[in-house]
Amino acid sequence: MYRLPFPVPELSYDDALGVLRSTLRLGISPMLESVEDMLAELGNPDLSFRSLQVAGTNGKTSTSRYAAAILRGEGLRVGLYTSPELVSYTERIEVGGASISERDFAQAIAAAAEAGRRVNAAREASGERPYDITEFDLLTVGACVAFALLGAEVVVLECGMGGRWDATTAVGSIESVAVTGVGLDHTRILGDTLEKIAGEKAAIIRSG
């Protein structure tokens, strides 16, 4: 069973939302190292479960939910990571078909934020530039912590944007991927043609 490798500050749900809002709200950095290093700092909670990653323009949330339902039907304890939320941020992280509690959400975000602080402190101490950690980076790392602590056996991860540099791609336990329909979305970041956008999303496909 996964355990946090270091103490984390106790946050309320509102405090956790404040942490998220204090980070970079939007954007995507062309690197996975920031999320990979945060997960490593946390003892790699992402290796506590198996993962299916889903990218696409339209239909990726539905596909993710269908996949999670099928896996639950096989008797597995399933985690589901989607975005955006409709009412509460907790909707983005589900275990066993239900959103996690506000308390579990706050603990997960606190752990992710502390990992980011430690990673950037170490980088600064060695003369390296700190990472630009986004809200989605924190959410993704926090989701992995929550899934590990709550005993998920398999997790379905919906990409937030694109695929190649999406934070979910840094998860180390991805065994299968799916790409739904591709259209013109986030063209300023992903490219202005279907071919460029498809390339960014198809980059999640792995050998084997």
PDB file of C-alpha atoms in Angstrom:
ATOM      1  CA  MET A   1       0.000   0.000   0.000  1.00  0.00           C
ATOM      2  CA  TYR A   2       1.351   3.410  -0.960  1.00  0.00           C
ATOM      3  CA  ARG A   3       2.314   5.871   1.775  1.00  0.00           C
ATOM      4  CA  LEU A   4       3.363   9.497   1.417  1.00  0.00           C
ATOM      5  CA  PRO A   5       7.159   9.711   1.837  1.00  0.00           C
ATOM      6  CA  PHE A   6       7.071  13.008   3.751  1.00  0.00           C
ATOM      7  CA  PRO A   7       4.620  15.022   5.876  1.00  0.00           C
ATOM      8  CA  VAL A   8       2.370  17.411   3.979  1.00  0.00           C
ATOM      9  CA  PRO A   9       0.597  20.520   5.265  1.00  0.00           C
ATOM     10  CA  GLU A  10      -2.996  20.014   6.314  1.00  0.00           C
ATOM     11  CA  LEU A  11      -5.209  22.005   3.962  1.00  0.00           C
ATOM     12  CA  SER A  12      -8.928  22.565   3.868  1.00  0.00           C
ATOM     13  CA  TYR A  13     -10.701  22.116   0.551  1.00  0.00           C
ATOM     14  CA  ASP A  14     -10.857  25.900   0.118  1.00  0.00           C
ATOM     15  CA  ASP A  15      -7.138  26.141   0.896  1.00  0.00           C
ATOM     16  CA  ALA A  16      -6.438  23.520  -1.791  1.00  0.00           C
ATOM     17  CA  LEU A  17      -8.432  25.528  -4.315  1.00  0.00           C
ATOM     18  CA  GLY A  18      -6.397  28.572  -3.344  1.00  0.00           C
ATOM     19  CA  VAL A  19      -3.181  26.663  -4.036  1.00  0.00           C
ATOM     20  CA  LEU A  20      -4.451  25.675  -7.471  1.00  0.00           C
ATOM     21  CA  ARG A  21      -5.508  29.226  -8.302  1.00  0.00           C
ATOM     22  CA  SER A  22      -2.115  30.567  -7.283  1.00  0.00           C
ATOM     23  CA  THR A  23      -0.344  28.488  -9.956  1.00  0.00           C
ATOM     24  CA  LEU A  24      -0.259  29.021 -13.704  1.00  0.00           C
ATOM     25  CA  ARG A  25      -3.874  28.664 -14.758  1.00  0.00           C
ATOM     26  CA  LEU A  26      -3.443  27.722 -18.395  1.00  0.00           C
ATOM     27  CA  GLY A  27      -0.796  26.646 -20.810  1.00  0.00           C
ATOM     28  CA  ILE A  28       1.392  23.674 -21.501  1.00  0.00           C
ATOM     29  CA  SER A  29       5.158  23.424 -21.217  1.00  0.00           C
ATOM     30  CA  PRO A  30       7.047  21.383 -23.834  1.00  0.00           C
ATOM     31  CA  MET A  31       8.476  19.047 -21.200  1.00  0.00           C
ATOM     32  CA  LEU A  32       7.381  16.200 -18.960  1.00  0.00           C
ATOM     33  CA  GLU A  33      10.280  16.431 -16.508  1.00  0.00           C
ATOM     34  CA  SER A  34       8.459  18.689 -14.050  1.00  0.00           C
ATOM     35  CA  VAL A  35       5.652  16.185 -13.473  1.00  0.00           C
ATOM     36  CA  GLU A  36       8.043  13.230 -13.602  1.00  0.00           C
ATOM     37  CA  ASP A  37      10.259  14.819 -10.945  1.00  0.00           C
ATOM     38  CA  MET A  38       7.280  15.655  -8.716  1.00  0.00           C
ATOM     39  CA  LEU A  39       6.044  12.067  -8.942  1.00  0.00           C
ATOM     40  CA  ALA A  40       9.540  10.767  -8.160  1.00  0.00           C
ATOM     41  CA  GLU A  41       9.737  13.089  -5.143  1.00  0.00           C
ATOM     42  CA  LEU A  42       6.496  11.501  -3.925  1.00  0.00           C
ATOM     43  CA  GLY A  43       7.857   7.971  -4.295  1.00  0.00           C
ATOM     44  CA  ASN A  44       6.132   7.372  -7.641  1.00  0.00           C
ATOM     45  CA  PRO A  45       2.509   6.876  -6.614  1.00  0.00           C
ATOM     46  CA  ASP A  46       1.776   6.450 -10.344  1.00  0.00           C
ATOM     47  CA  LEU A  47       3.443   3.032 -10.247  1.00  0.00           C
ATOM     48  CA  SER A  48       0.884   1.765  -7.723  1.00  0.00           C
ATOM     49  CA  PHE A  49      -1.712   1.141 -10.445  1.00  0.00           C
ATOM     50  CA  ARG A  50      -2.037   0.343 -14.150  1.00  0.00           C
ATOM     51  CA  SER A  51      -3.185   3.079 -16.538  1.00  0.00           C
ATOM     52  CA  LEU A  52      -5.098   3.682 -19.757  1.00  0.00           C
ATOM     53  CA  GLN A  53      -4.575   7.122 -21.355  1.00  0.00           C
ATOM     54  CA  VAL A  54      -7.156   8.743 -23.649  1.00  0.00           C
ATOM     55  CA  ALA A  55      -6.515  11.675 -26.010  1.00  0.00           C
ATOM     56  CA  GLY A  56      -8.637  13.317 -28.693  1.00  0.00           C
ATOM     57  CA  THR A  57     -10.639  16.408 -29.528  1.00  0.00           C
ATOM     58  CA  ASN A  58     -14.227  15.277 -29.026  1.00  0.00           C
ATOM     59  CA  GLY A  59     -15.448  12.184 -27.232  1.00  0.00           C
ATOM     60  CA  LYS A  60     -12.458  11.632 -24.974  1.00  0.00           C
ATOM     61  CA  THR A  61     -14.394  12.184 -21.744  1.00  0.00           C
ATOM     62  CA  SER A  62     -17.184   9.841 -22.851  1.00  0.00           C
ATOM     63  CA  THR A  63     -14.629   7.263 -23.962  1.00  0.00           C
ATOM     64  CA  SER A  64     -12.828   7.569 -20.631  1.00  0.00           C
ATOM     65  CA  ARG A  65     -16.074   7.089 -18.712  1.00  0.00           C
ATOM     66  CA  TYR A  66     -17.092   4.101 -20.827  1.00  0.00           C
ATOM     67  CA  ALA A  67     -13.681   2.527 -20.285  1.00  0.00           C
ATOM     68  CA  ALA A  68     -13.842   3.101 -16.528  1.00  0.00           C
ATOM     69  CA  ALA A  69     -17.341   1.585 -16.371  1.00  0.00           C
ATOM     70  CA  ILE A  70     -16.225  -1.493 -18.321  1.00  0.00           C
ATOM     71  CA  LEU A  71     -13.230  -1.958 -16.032  1.00  0.00           C
ATOM     72  CA  ARG A  72     -15.438  -1.596 -12.940  1.00  0.00           C
ATOM     73  CA  GLY A  73     -17.691  -4.229 -14.464  1.00  0.00           C
ATOM     74  CA  GLU A  74     -14.690  -6.569 -14.439  1.00  0.00           C
ATOM     75  CA  GLY A  75     -14.525  -6.196 -10.673  1.00  0.00           C
ATOM     76  CA  LEU A  76     -11.580  -3.791 -10.578  1.00  0.00           C
ATOM     77  CA  ARG A  77     -11.215  -0.782  -8.304  1.00  0.00           C
ATOM     78  CA  VAL A  78     -10.989   1.945 -10.941  1.00  0.00           C
ATOM     79  CA  GLY A  79      -9.745   5.518 -10.819  1.00  0.00           C
ATOM     80  CA  LEU A  80     -10.897   8.082 -13.387  1.00  0.00           C
ATOM     81  CA  TYR A  81      -9.244  11.426 -14.158  1.00  0.00           C
ATOM     82  CA  THR A  82     -11.198  13.840 -16.374  1.00  0.00           C
ATOM     83  CA  SER A  83     -11.625  17.559 -16.965  1.00  0.00           C
ATOM     84  CA  PRO A  84     -13.126  20.030 -16.682  1.00  0.00           C
ATOM     85  CA  GLU A  85     -15.490  19.841 -13.713  1.00  0.00           C
ATOM     86  CA  LEU A  86     -19.125  20.966 -13.764  1.00  0.00           C
ATOM     87  CA  VAL A  87     -19.598  21.986 -10.130  1.00  0.00           C
ATOM     88  CA  SER A  88     -16.708  20.816  -7.937  1.00  0.00           C
ATOM     89  CA  TYR A  89     -13.029  20.175  -8.603  1.00  0.00           C
ATOM     90  CA  THR A  90     -13.461  16.822  -6.879  1.00  0.00           C
ATOM     91  CA  GLU A  91     -15.383  15.620  -9.964  1.00  0.00           C
ATOM     92  CA  ARG A  92     -12.081  15.423 -11.829  1.00  0.00           C
ATOM     93  CA  ILE A  93     -10.834  12.562  -9.644  1.00  0.00           C
ATOM     94  CA  GLU A  94     -13.059   9.527  -9.150  1.00  0.00           C
ATOM     95  CA  VAL A  95     -12.433   6.201  -7.456  1.00  0.00           C
ATOM     96  CA  GLY A  96     -14.929   3.371  -7.606  1.00  0.00           C
ATOM     97  CA  GLY A  97     -17.384   5.396  -9.688  1.00  0.00           C
ATOM     98  CA  ALA A  98     -17.652   8.351  -7.277  1.00  0.00           C
ATOM     99  CA  SER A  99     -15.826  11.642  -6.828  1.00  0.00           C
ATOM    100  CA  ILE A 100     -13.253  11.610  -4.064  1.00  0.00           C
ATOM    101  CA  SER A 101     -14.024  13.539  -0.881  1.00  0.00           C
ATOM    102  CA  GLU A 102     -13.012  17.141  -0.382  1.00  0.00           C
ATOM    103  CA  ARG A 103     -10.662  15.973   2.395  1.00  0.00           C
ATOM    104  CA  ASP A 104      -8.914  13.465   0.123  1.00  0.00           C
ATOM    105  CA  PHE A 105      -8.731  16.076  -2.638  1.00  0.00           C
ATOM    106  CA  ALA A 106      -7.141  18.630  -0.293  1.00  0.00           C
ATOM    107  CA  GLN A 107      -4.568  16.088   0.929  1.00  0.00           C
ATOM    108  CA  ALA A 108      -3.665  15.151  -2.644  1.00  0.00           C
ATOM    109  CA  ILE A 109      -3.178  18.772  -3.720  1.00  0.00           C
ATOM    110  CA  ALA A 110      -1.159  19.491  -0.583  1.00  0.00           C
ATOM    111  CA  ALA A 111       1.123  16.558  -1.407  1.00  0.00           C
ATOM    112  CA  ALA A 112       1.549  17.666  -5.022  1.00  0.00           C
ATOM    113  CA  ALA A 113       2.271  21.268  -4.013  1.00  0.00           C
ATOM    114  CA  GLU A 114       4.830  20.174  -1.415  1.00  0.00           C
ATOM    115  CA  ALA A 115       6.513  17.917  -3.978  1.00  0.00           C
ATOM    116  CA  GLY A 116       6.684  20.829  -6.415  1.00  0.00           C
ATOM    117  CA  ARG A 117       8.158  23.068  -3.723  1.00  0.00           C
ATOM    118  CA  ARG A 118      10.817  20.477  -2.857  1.00  0.00           C
ATOM    119  CA  VAL A 119      11.720  19.813  -6.480  1.00  0.00           C
ATOM    120  CA  ASN A 120      12.083  23.514  -7.280  1.00  0.00           C
ATOM    121  CA  ALA A 121      14.038  24.184  -4.081  1.00  0.00           C
ATOM    122  CA  ALA A 122      16.504  21.476  -5.104  1.00  0.00           C
ATOM    123  CA  ARG A 123      16.767  22.925  -8.605  1.00  0.00           C
ATOM    124  CA  GLU A 124      17.444  26.403  -7.271  1.00  0.00           C
ATOM    125  CA  ALA A 125      20.049  25.027  -4.852  1.00  0.00           C
ATOM    126  CA  SER A 126      21.889  23.423  -7.772  1.00  0.00           C
ATOM    127  CA  GLY A 127      21.705  26.585  -9.883  1.00  0.00           C
ATOM    128  CA  GLU A 128      18.934  25.348 -12.178  1.00  0.00           C
ATOM    129  CA  ARG A 129      15.859  27.317 -13.183  1.00  0.00           C
ATOM    130  CA  PRO A 130      12.729  26.309 -11.231  1.00  0.00           C
ATOM    131  CA  TYR A 131       9.987  24.590 -13.182  1.00  0.00           C
ATOM    132  CA  ASP A 132       6.878  26.502 -14.243  1.00  0.00           C
ATOM    133  CA  ILE A 133       4.306  24.262 -12.573  1.00  0.00           C
ATOM    134  CA  THR A 134       0.771  24.650 -13.919  1.00  0.00           C
ATOM    135  CA  GLU A 135      -2.581  24.009 -12.300  1.00  0.00           C
ATOM    136  CA  PHE A 136      -2.994  20.895 -14.463  1.00  0.00           C
ATOM    137  CA  ASP A 137       0.430  19.624 -13.369  1.00  0.00           C
ATOM    138  CA  LEU A 138      -0.643  19.890  -9.713  1.00  0.00           C
ATOM    139  CA  LEU A 139      -3.988  18.270 -10.422  1.00  0.00           C
ATOM    140  CA  THR A 140      -2.394  15.382 -12.312  1.00  0.00           C
ATOM    141  CA  VAL A 141       0.206  14.681  -9.643  1.00  0.00           C
ATOM    142  CA  GLY A 142      -2.450  15.081  -6.957  1.00  0.00           C
ATOM    143  CA  ALA A 143      -4.719  12.642  -8.784  1.00  0.00           C
ATOM    144  CA  CYS A 144      -1.948  10.041  -8.836  1.00  0.00           C
ATOM    145  CA  VAL A 145      -1.474  10.501  -5.090  1.00  0.00           C
ATOM    146  CA  ALA A 146      -5.207  10.114  -4.470  1.00  0.00           C
ATOM    147  CA  PHE A 147      -5.475   7.026  -6.656  1.00  0.00           C
ATOM    148  CA  ALA A 148      -2.529   5.402  -4.876  1.00  0.00           C
ATOM    149  CA  LEU A 149      -3.737   6.260  -1.368  1.00  0.00           C
ATOM    150  CA  LEU A 150      -7.282   5.084  -2.127  1.00  0.00           C
ATOM    151  CA  GLY A 151      -6.132   1.784  -3.591  1.00  0.00           C
ATOM    152  CA  ALA A 152      -7.083   2.111  -7.258  1.00  0.00           C
ATOM    153  CA  GLU A 153      -5.974  -0.927  -9.254  1.00  0.00           C
ATOM    154  CA  VAL A 154      -6.352   0.610 -12.697  1.00  0.00           C
ATOM    155  CA  VAL A 155      -6.774   4.255 -13.719  1.00  0.00           C
ATOM    156  CA  VAL A 156      -8.211   5.899 -16.833  1.00  0.00           C
ATOM    157  CA  LEU A 157      -6.439   9.192 -17.597  1.00  0.00           C
ATOM    158  CA  GLU A 158      -8.000  11.749 -19.924  1.00  0.00           C
ATOM    159  CA  CYS A 159      -5.466  14.096 -21.510  1.00  0.00           C
ATOM    160  CA  GLY A 160      -6.101  17.745 -20.803  1.00  0.00           C
ATOM    161  CA  MET A 161      -4.666  19.132 -24.041  1.00  0.00           C
ATOM    162  CA  GLY A 162      -2.887  17.453 -26.916  1.00  0.00           C
ATOM    163  CA  GLY A 163      -0.906  14.455 -25.781  1.00  0.00           C
ATOM    164  CA  ARG A 164       2.816  14.719 -26.442  1.00  0.00           C
ATOM    165  CA  TRP A 165       3.446  17.220 -23.631  1.00  0.00           C
ATOM    166  CA  ASP A 166       0.295  16.630 -21.590  1.00  0.00           C
ATOM    167  CA  ALA A 167       0.945  16.093 -17.879  1.00  0.00           C
ATOM    168  CA  THR A 168      -0.802  12.708 -17.972  1.00  0.00           C
ATOM    169  CA  THR A 169       1.881  11.462 -20.395  1.00  0.00           C
ATOM    170  CA  ALA A 170       4.410  11.653 -17.540  1.00  0.00           C
ATOM    171  CA  VAL A 171       2.558   8.902 -15.657  1.00  0.00           C
ATOM    172  CA  GLY A 172       4.833   5.891 -15.590  1.00  0.00           C
ATOM    173  CA  SER A 173       2.238   3.115 -15.494  1.00  0.00           C
ATOM    174  CA  ILE A 174       0.503   3.686 -18.853  1.00  0.00           C
ATOM    175  CA  GLU A 175      -0.038   0.323 -20.567  1.00  0.00           C
ATOM    176  CA  SER A 176      -2.697   1.203 -23.147  1.00  0.00           C
ATOM    177  CA  VAL A 177      -3.769   4.330 -25.008  1.00  0.00           C
ATOM    178  CA  ALA A 178      -6.744   5.456 -27.069  1.00  0.00           C
ATOM    179  CA  VAL A 179      -7.154   8.380 -29.456  1.00  0.00           C
ATOM    180  CA  THR A 180     -10.697   9.533 -30.248  1.00  0.00           C
ATOM    181  CA  GLY A 181     -11.754  11.837 -33.097  1.00  0.00           C
ATOM    182  CA  VAL A 182      -9.403  14.683 -33.936  1.00  0.00           C
ATOM    183  CA  GLY A 183     -10.522  18.200 -34.871  1.00  0.00           C
ATOM    184  CA  LEU A 184      -9.166  21.743 -34.772  1.00  0.00           C
ATOM    185  CA  ASP A 185      -8.657  22.562 -31.092  1.00  0.00           C
ATOM    186  CA  HIS A 186      -6.131  24.689 -29.194  1.00  0.00           C
ATOM    187  CA  THR A 187      -4.612  25.627 -32.551  1.00  0.00           C
ATOM    188  CA  ARG A 188      -2.359  28.291 -31.036  1.00  0.00           C
ATOM    189  CA  ILE A 189      -0.552  25.593 -29.057  1.00  0.00           C
ATOM    190  CA  LEU A 190      -1.094  22.327 -30.947  1.00  0.00           C
ATOM    191  CA  GLY A 191      -0.889  23.554 -34.543  1.00  0.00           C
ATOM    192  CA  ASP A 192      -3.181  25.023 -37.170  1.00  0.00           C
ATOM    193  CA  THR A 193      -3.849  21.905 -39.238  1.00  0.00           C
ATOM    194  CA  LEU A 194      -5.506  18.577 -38.522  1.00  0.00           C
ATOM    195  CA  GLU A 195      -2.245  16.850 -39.363  1.00  0.00           C
ATOM    196  CA  LYS A 196      -0.263  18.805 -36.754  1.00  0.00           C
ATOM    197  CA  ILE A 197      -2.917  18.334 -34.084  1.00  0.00           C
ATOM    198  CA  ALA A 198      -3.263  14.622 -34.861  1.00  0.00           C
ATOM    199  CA  GLY A 199       0.499  14.301 -34.533  1.00  0.00           C
ATOM    200  CA  GLU A 200       0.452  15.841 -31.060  1.00  0.00           C
ATOM    201  CA  LYS A 201      -2.314  13.507 -29.913  1.00  0.00           C
ATOM    202  CA  ALA A 202      -0.926  10.404 -31.620  1.00  0.00           C
ATOM    203  CA  ALA A 203       2.374  10.988 -29.809  1.00  0.00           C
ATOM    204  CA  ILE A 204       0.895   9.169 -26.795  1.00  0.00           C
ATOM    205  CA  ILE A 205       0.951   5.912 -28.796  1.00  0.00           C
ATOM    206  CA  ARG A 206       3.770   3.775 -27.434  1.00  0.00           C
ATOM    207  CA  SER A 207       5.797   0.949 -28.845  1.00  0.00           C
ATOM    208  CA  GLY A 208       3.994  -2.348 -28.335  1.00  0.00           C
TER     209      GLY A 208
END
